[in-house]
Coordinates of C-alpha atoms in Angstrom, one line a residue:
X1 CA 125.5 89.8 114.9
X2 CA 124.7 88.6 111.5
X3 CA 122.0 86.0 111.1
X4 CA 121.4 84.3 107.6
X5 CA 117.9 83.2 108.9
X6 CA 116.8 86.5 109.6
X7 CA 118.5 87.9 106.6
X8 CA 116.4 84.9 104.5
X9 CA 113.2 85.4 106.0
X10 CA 113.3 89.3 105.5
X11 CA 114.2 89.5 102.2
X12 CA 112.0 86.2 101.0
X13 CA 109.0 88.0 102.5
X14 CA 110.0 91.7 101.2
X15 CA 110.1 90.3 97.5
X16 CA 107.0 89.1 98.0
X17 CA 105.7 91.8 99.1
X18 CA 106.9 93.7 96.5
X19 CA 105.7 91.0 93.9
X20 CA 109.8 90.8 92.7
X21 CA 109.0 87.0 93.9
X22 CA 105.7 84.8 93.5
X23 CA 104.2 81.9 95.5
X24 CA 106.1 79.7 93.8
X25 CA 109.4 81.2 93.9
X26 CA 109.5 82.0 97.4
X27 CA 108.6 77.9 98.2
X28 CA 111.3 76.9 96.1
X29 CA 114.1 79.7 97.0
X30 CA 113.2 79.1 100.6
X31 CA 113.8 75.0 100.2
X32 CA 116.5 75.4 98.2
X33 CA 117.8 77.7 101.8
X34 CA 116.8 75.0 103.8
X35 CA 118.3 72.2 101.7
X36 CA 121.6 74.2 101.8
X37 CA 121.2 74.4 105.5
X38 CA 121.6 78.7 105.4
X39 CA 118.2 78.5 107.1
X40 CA 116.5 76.1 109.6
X41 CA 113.1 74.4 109.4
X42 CA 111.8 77.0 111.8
X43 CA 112.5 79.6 109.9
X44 CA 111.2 77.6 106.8
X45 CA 107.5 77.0 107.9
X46 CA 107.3 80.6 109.2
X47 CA 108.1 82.1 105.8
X48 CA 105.5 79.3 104.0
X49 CA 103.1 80.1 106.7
X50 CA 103.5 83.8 105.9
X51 CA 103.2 83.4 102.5
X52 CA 99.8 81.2 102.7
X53 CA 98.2 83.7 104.9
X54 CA 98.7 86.7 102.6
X55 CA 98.3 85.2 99.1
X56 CA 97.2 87.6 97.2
X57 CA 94.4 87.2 94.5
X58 CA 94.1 89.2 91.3
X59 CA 91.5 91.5 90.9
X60 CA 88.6 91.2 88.0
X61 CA 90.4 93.6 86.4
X62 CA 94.0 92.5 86.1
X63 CA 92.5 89.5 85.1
X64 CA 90.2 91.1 81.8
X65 CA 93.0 93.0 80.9
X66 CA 95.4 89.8 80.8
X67 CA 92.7 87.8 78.7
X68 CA 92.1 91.0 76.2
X69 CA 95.8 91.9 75.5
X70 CA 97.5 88.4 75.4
X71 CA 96.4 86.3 72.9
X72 CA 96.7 82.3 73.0
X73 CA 98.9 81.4 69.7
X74 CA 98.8 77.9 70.8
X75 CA 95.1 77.4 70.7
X76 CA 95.4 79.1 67.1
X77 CA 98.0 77.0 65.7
X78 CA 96.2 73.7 67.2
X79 CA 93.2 74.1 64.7
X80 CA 93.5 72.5 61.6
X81 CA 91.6 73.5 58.6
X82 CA 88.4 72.2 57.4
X83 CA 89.2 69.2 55.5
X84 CA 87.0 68.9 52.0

């Protein structure tokens, strides 16, 4: 038999998984669920639970890469020039 918990919870966790959903998606899809009522609270805390046991952390990296190819155009466009 079909069960929308189960169905939830799997899929919540696989996107995660997956990275097709972040921390912050998965707290707010998985509230929304439970504010719906198409999961219960049980199932609620087990997927947050999940989620705060395996959050991941980038590595050094990911991190340098993001802070060498993005640049900040809002920093820039905050400076105002030197005034005479």
């Amino acid at each position: 038999m079909f069960s929308m918990d189960t169905f939830v919870k799997e899929n919540l966790i696989e996107g995660y998984l997956t990275k097709s959903f972040n921390k912050t998606q998965i707290n707010i899809f998985s509230l929304n669920y439970l504010r719906q009522g198409m999961i219960d609270q049980e199932t609620f805390e087990e997927i947050t639970k999940f989620i705060e046991e395996n959050e991941p952390y980038p590595d050094k990296e990911s991190v340098e890469e993001v802070e060498e190819n993005e640049p900040y155009p809002e920093e820039e466009e905050d400076e105002e020039p030197p005034k005479e």
